[in-house]
Short mmCIF file of C-alpha atoms and ligand atoms in Angstrom, two decimals:
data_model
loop_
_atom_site.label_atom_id
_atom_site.label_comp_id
_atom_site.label_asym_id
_atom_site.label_seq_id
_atom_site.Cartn_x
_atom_site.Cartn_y
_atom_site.Cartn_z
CA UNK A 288 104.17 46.19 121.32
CA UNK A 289 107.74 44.18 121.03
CA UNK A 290 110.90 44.32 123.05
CA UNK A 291 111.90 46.38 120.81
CA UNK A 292 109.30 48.85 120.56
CA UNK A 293 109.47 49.28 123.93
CA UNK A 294 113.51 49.68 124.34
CA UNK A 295 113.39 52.56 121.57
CA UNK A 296 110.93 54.51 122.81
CA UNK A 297 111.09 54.28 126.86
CA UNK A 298 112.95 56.85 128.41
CA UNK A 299 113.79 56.98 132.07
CA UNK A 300 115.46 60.83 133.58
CA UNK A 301 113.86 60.61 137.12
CA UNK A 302 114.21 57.28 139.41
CA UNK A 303 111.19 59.23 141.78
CA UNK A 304 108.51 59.67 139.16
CA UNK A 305 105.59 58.07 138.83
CA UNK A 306 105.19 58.78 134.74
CA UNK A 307 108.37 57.04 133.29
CA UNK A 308 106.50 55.39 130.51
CA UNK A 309 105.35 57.00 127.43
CA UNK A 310 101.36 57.78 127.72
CA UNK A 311 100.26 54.22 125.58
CA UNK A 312 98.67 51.68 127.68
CA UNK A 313 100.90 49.37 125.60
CA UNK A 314 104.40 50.03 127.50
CA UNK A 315 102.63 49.44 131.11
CA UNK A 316 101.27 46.08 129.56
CA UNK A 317 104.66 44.89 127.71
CA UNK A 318 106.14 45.66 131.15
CA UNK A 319 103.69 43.42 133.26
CA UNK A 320 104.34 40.69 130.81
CA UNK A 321 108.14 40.60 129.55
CA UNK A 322 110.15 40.19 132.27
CA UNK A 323 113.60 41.02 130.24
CA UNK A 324 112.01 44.58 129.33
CA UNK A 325 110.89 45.05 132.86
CA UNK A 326 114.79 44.09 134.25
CA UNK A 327 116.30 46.60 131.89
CA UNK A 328 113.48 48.76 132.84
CA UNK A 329 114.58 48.15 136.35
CA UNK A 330 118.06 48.65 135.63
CA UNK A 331 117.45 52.45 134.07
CA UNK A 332 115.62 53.39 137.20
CA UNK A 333 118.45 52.21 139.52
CA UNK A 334 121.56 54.11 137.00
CA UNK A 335 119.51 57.14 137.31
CA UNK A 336 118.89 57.07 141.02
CA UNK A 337 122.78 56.48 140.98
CA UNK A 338 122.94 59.84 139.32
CA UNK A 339 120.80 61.85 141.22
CA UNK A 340 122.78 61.10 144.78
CA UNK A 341 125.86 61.90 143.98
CA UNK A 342 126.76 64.63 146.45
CA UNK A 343 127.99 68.11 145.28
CA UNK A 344 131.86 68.15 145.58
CA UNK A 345 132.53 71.24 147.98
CA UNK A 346 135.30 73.56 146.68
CA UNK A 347 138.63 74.13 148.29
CA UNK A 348 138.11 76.86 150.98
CA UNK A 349 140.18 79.15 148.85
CA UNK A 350 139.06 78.84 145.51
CA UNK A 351 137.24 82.07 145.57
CA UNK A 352 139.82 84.47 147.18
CA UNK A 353 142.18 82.61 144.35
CA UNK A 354 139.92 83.25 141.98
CA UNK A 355 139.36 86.97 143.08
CA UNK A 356 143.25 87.63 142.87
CA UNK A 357 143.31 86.29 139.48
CA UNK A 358 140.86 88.48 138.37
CA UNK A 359 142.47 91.27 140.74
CA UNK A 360 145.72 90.34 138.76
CA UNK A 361 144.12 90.43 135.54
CA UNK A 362 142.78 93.93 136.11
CA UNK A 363 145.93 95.50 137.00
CA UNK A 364 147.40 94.06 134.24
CA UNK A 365 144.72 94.98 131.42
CA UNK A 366 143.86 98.70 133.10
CA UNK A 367 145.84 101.36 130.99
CA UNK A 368 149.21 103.21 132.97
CA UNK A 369 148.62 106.78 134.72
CA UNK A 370 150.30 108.25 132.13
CA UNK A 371 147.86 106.85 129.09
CA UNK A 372 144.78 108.35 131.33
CA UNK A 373 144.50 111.37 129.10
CA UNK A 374 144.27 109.08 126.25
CA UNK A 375 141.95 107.43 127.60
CA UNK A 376 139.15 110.03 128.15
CA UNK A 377 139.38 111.13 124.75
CA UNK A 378 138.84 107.34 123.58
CA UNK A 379 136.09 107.04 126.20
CA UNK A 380 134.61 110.38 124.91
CA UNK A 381 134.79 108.67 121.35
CA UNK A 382 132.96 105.63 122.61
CA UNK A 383 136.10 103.45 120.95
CA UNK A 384 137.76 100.88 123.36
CA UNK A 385 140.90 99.70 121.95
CA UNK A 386 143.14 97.09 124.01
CA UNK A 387 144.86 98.94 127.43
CA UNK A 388 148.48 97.89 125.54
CA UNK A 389 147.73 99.44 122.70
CA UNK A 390 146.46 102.77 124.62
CA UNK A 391 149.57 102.51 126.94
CA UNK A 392 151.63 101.99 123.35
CA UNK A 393 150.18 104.85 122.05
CA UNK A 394 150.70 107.15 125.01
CA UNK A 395 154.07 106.34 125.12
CA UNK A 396 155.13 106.74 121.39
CA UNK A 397 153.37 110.38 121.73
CA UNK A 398 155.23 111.27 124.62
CA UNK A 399 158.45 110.18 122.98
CA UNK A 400 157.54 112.25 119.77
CA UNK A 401 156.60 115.05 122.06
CA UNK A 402 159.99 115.23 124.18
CA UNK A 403 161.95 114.74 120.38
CA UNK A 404 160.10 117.67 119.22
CA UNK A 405 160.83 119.80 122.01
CA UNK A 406 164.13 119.34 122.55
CA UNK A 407 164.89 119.99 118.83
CA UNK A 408 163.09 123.13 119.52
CA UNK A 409 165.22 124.12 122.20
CA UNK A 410 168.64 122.99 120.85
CA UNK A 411 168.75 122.79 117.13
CA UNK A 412 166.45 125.80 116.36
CA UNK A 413 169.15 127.69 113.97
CA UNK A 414 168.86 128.35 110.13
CA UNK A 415 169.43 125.48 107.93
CA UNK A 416 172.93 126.39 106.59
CA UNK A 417 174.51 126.39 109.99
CA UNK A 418 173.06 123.44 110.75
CA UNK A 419 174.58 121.76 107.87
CA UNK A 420 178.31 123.08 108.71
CA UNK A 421 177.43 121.64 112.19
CA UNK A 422 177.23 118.31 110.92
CA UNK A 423 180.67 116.18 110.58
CA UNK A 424 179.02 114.74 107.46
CA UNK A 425 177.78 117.57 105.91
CA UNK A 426 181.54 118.61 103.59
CA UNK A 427 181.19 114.94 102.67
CA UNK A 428 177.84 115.00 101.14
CA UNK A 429 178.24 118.78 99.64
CA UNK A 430 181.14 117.61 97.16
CA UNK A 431 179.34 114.35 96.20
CA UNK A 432 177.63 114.14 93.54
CA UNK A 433 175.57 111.35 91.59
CA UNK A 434 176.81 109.71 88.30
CA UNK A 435 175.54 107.44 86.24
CA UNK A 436 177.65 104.08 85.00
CA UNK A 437 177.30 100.21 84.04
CA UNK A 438 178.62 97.22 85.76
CA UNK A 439 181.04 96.88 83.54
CA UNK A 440 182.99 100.01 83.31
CA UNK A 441 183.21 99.36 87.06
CA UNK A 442 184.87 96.15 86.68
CA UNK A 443 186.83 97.42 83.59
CA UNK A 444 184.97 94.48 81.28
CA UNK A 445 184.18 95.37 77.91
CA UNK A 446 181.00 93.61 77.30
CA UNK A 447 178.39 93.56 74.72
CA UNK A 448 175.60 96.04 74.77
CA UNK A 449 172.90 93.10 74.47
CA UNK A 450 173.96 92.08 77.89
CA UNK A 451 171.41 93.97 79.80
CA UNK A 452 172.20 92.81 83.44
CA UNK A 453 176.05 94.17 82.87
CA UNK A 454 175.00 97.10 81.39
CA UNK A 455 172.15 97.85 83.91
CA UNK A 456 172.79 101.36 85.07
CA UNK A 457 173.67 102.15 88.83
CA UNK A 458 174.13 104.86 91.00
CA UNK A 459 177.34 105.72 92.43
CA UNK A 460 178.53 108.06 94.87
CA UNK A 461 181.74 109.27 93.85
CA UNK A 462 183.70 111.99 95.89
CA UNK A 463 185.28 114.75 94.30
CA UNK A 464 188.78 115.40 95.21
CA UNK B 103 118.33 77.94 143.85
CA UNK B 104 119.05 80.58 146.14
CA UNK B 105 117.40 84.02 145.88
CA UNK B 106 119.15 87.00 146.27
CA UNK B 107 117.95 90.63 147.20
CA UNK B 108 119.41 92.29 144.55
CA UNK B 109 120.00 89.90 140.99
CA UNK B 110 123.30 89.58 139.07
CA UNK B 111 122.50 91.76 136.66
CA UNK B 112 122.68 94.87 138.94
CA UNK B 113 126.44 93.26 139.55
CA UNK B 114 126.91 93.06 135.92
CA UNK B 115 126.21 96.26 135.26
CA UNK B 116 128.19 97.81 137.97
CA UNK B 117 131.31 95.99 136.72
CA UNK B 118 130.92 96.70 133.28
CA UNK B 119 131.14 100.81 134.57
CA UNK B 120 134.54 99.43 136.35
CA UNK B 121 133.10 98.64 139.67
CA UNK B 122 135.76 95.97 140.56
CA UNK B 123 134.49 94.82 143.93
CA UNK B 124 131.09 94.12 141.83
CA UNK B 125 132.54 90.90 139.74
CA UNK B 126 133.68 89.69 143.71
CA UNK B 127 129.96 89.55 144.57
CA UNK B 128 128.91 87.41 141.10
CA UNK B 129 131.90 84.73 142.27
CA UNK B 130 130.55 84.38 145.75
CA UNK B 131 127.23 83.92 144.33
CA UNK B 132 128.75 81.32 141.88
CA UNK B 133 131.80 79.45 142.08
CA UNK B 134 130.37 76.71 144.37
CA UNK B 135 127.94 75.44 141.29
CA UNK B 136 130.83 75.85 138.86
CA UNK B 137 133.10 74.33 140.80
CA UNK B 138 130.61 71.35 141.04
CA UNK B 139 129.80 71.58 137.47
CA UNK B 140 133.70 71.22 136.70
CA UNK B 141 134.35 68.51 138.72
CA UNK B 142 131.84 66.57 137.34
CA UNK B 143 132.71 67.11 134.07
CA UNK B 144 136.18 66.98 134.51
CA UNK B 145 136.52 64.68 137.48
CA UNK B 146 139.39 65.41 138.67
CA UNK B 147 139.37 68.34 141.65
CA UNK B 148 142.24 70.20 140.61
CA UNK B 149 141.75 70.13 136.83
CA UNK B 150 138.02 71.57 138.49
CA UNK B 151 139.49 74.39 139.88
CA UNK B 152 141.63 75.45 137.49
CA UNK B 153 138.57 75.36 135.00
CA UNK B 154 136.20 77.54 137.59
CA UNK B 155 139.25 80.12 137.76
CA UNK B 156 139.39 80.17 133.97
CA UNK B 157 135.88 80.29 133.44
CA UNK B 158 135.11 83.69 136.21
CA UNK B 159 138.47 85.05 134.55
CA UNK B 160 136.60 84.54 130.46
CA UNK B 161 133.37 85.77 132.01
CA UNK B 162 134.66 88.77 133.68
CA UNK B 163 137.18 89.32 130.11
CA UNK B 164 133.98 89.14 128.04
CA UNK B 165 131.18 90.52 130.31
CA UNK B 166 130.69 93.18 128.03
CA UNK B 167 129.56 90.49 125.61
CA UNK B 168 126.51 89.68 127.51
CA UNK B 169 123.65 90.68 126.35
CA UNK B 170 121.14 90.16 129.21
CA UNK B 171 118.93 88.13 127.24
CA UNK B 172 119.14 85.30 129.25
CA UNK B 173 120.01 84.87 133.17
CA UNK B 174 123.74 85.80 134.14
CA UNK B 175 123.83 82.14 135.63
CA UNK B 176 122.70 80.44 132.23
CA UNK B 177 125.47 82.19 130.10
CA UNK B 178 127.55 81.37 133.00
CA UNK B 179 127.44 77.86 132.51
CA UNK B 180 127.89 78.44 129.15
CA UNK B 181 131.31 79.76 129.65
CA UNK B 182 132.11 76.87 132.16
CA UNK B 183 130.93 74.27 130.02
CA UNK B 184 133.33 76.13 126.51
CA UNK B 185 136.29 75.75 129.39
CA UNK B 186 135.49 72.58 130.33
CA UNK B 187 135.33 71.08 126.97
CA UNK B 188 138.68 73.90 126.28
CA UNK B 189 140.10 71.23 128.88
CA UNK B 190 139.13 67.63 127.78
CA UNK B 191 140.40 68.75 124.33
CA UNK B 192 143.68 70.22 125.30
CA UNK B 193 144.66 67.80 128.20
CA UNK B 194 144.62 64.56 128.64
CA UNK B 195 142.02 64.56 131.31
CA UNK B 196 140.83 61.74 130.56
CA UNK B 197 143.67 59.74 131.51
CA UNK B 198 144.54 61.94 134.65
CA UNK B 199 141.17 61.65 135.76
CA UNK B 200 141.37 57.44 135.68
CA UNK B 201 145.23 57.41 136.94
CA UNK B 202 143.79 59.51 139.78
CA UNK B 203 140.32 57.48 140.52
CA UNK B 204 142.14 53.70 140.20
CA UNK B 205 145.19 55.72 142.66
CA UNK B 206 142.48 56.56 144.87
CA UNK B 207 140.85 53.16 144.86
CA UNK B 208 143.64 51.67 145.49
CA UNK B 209 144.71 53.39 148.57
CA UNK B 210 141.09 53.89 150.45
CA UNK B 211 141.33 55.73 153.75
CA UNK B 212 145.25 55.75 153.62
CA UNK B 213 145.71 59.40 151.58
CA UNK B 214 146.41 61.97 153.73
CA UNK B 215 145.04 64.08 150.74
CA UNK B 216 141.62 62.68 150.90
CA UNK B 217 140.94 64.83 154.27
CA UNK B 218 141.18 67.98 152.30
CA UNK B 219 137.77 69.09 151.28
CA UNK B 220 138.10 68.72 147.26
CA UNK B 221 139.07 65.13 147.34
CA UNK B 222 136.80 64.55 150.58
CA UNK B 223 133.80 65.64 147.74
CA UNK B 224 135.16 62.51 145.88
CA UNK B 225 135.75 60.03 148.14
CA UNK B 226 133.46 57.23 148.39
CA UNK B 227 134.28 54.32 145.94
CA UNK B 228 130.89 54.41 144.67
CA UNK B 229 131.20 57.97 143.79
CA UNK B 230 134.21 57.40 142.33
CA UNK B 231 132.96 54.66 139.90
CA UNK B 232 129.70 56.77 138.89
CA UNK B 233 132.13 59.54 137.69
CA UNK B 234 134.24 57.27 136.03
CA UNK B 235 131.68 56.52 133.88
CA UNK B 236 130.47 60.08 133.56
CA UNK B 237 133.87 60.70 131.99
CA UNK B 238 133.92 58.01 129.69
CA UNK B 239 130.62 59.49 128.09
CA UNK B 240 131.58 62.07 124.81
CA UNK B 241 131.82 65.62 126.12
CA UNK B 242 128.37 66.70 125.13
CA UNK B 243 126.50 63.52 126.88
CA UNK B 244 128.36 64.26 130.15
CA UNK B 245 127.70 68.37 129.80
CA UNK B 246 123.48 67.56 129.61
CA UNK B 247 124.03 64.44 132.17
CA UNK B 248 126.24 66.98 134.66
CA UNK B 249 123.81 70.16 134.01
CA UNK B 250 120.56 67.84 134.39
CA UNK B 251 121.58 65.64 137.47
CA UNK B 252 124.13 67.77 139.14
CA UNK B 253 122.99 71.17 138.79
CA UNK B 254 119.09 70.20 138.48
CA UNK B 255 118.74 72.80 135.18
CA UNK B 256 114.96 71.91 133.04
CA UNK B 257 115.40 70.94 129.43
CA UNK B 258 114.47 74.69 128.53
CA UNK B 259 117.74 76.32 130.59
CA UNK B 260 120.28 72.80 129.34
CA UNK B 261 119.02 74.01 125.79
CA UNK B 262 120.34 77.58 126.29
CA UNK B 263 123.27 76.90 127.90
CA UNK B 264 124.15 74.22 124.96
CA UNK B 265 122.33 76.61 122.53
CA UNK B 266 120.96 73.32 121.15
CA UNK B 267 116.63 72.25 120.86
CA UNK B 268 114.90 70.77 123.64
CA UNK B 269 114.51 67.55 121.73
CA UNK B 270 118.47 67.66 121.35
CA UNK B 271 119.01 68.09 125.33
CA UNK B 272 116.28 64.88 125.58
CA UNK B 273 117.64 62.73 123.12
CA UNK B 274 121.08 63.25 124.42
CA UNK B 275 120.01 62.72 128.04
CA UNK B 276 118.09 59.43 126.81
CA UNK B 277 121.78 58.14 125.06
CA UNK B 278 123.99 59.30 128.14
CA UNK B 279 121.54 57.02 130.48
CA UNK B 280 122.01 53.99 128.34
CA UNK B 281 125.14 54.30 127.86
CA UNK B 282 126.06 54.50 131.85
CA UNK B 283 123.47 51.68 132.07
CA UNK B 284 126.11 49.20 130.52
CA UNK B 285 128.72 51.27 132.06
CA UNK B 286 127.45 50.60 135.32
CA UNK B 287 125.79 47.18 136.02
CA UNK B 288 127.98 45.56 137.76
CA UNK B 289 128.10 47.97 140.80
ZN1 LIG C 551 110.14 43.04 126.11
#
């Protein structure tokens, strides 16, 4: 066995142990005989007796009440509202577990839809033509009506047909008089 | 290793049904090896406890992720050791960690800070050096080095907590102890 036999394979994890070499009579030999192998050797032991006493750094003394808030905080934050706790149950009841926001989201845009609905039921609940004569808008929009013209005639430009952008057809709302 | 009466998983399971109090139990059990495990692979105490609050905070987010095929502790670490490396990446810990070692050999004795207990766990100059070097290793070196010598894990749990072979945890181990060799000869 060479030097550098010996440096490739040897491996060194416990300072204590009796078995640091390799099982080959050949390491315990090159050992008794080269004394550069045996100081690096040496010098393995010693780095990983360095490593096994350091001591275990002790935590602050409040690290796990901080830690417990966090996680207190956390909850709070991440637990769906009162309101959303119907939601909830059905969700739970469909084994689906969506993001607390997104429940609390939801609850909230349903209860919004709900009160809409109901108070159009209470208030607004006449036929459709009285409705209509409710609305300020409403004479506006019943003596409009939809015609069909080109760029052009807007701007008062006579312009060849082959143009197709001026002669594109739009919409306009004109109001009757 | 300490054994308890009733085993983590029980506590899992309770605060997976929303037992709050539950998760409380699993960081008294715990946050004294994480913490340890942070500062050693951070090296700096309050980079350490900002990674052991982030790490119960990930495990208790994605408990329901564990799958109870190995020991709560083991997956644990895991978590620590994704939000340590989360830290060496995003920070420059490195640097804080040496500003705050040289600051601290520098001023021996004379920092009112060093009486409070985090720094107190750092303190000696020797110590000090030792993790110097530790944190000039590459992150996965100093994870096996930190899990092997500081929280006495075999080969078998290093590998599941790295989800890496045996041979990997040894080989790294082997590199690590070289490399602190050189690191450390003069001390
Ligand atoms: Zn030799």
């Amino acid at each position: 066995m060479n030097c550098d036999d010996f440096m490739t394979h040897i491996q060194v994890i416990r300072s204590s142990s009796n078995v640091q070499l390799p099982e080959n009579d050949g390491f315990t030999r090159h050992l008794e005989t080269c004394p550069k192998c045996a100081a690096e050797y040496e010098e393995m032991l010693r780095t990983v007796s360095l490593l096994e006493n350091l001591p275990d750094p002790a935590p602050p003394p409040d690290l796990a009440d901080r830690i417990q808030r966090r996680i207190a905080k956390e909850e709070n934050f991440n637990r769906p509202a009162f309101f959303a706790n119907p939601f909830v149950r059905v969700l739970r009841a469909l084994k689906l577990n969506p993001h607390p926001t997104l429940v609390n989201c939801t609850a909230m845009v349903f209860y919004l839809m709900l009160t809409v609905f109901l108070v159009k039921l209470t208030f607004f609940s006449e036929s459709d033509n009285s409705r209509r004569v409710s609305s300020p808008t409403s004479s506006v929009w019943r003596s409009a009506h939809v015609v069909t013209t080109s760029w052009a005639e807007i701007r008062g430009i006579p312009t060849p047909i082959e143009d197709t952008e001026s002669t594109m057809p739009v919409e306009v709302l004109i109001q009757e008089r | 290793m300490v054994c308890y009466m009733i085993p983590d998983d029980v506590y899992v399971h309770k605060t997976v049904e929303g037992d709050g109090s539950a998760f409380n139990e699993l960081v008294q059990r715990h946050y004294t090896k994480i913490y340890g495990l942070a500062c050693r692979m951070l090296g700096n105490p309050d980079d350490a406890s900002d990674a052991t609050q982030e790490t119960f905070l990930e495990a208790y987010k994605s408990l329901e992720s564990f799958q109870f095929q190995s020991k709560f502790s083991t997956w644990l670490y895991r978590v620590a050791i994704n939000t340590c490396q989360q830290h060496i990446r995003k920070s420059d810990s490195r640097g804080r960690t040496l500003i705050s070692y040289s600051n601290s050999l520098r001023e021996p004795g004379c920092n009112a800070e060093a009486d409070i207990p985090e720094r107190l766990a750092l303190k000696t100059e020797r110590d000090n050096l030792i993790q110097a070097a530790i944190n000039q290793l590459p992150p996965k070196q100093r994870a096996v080095v930190v899990l092997f010598y500081a929280q006495n894990l075999k080969y078998r749990e290093i590998a599941l907590v790295l989800d890496c072979s045996e041979g990997t945890v040894a080989s790294r181990l082997n590199t690590a102890i070289r490399n602190l060799k050189s690191m450390l000869k003069d001390l």
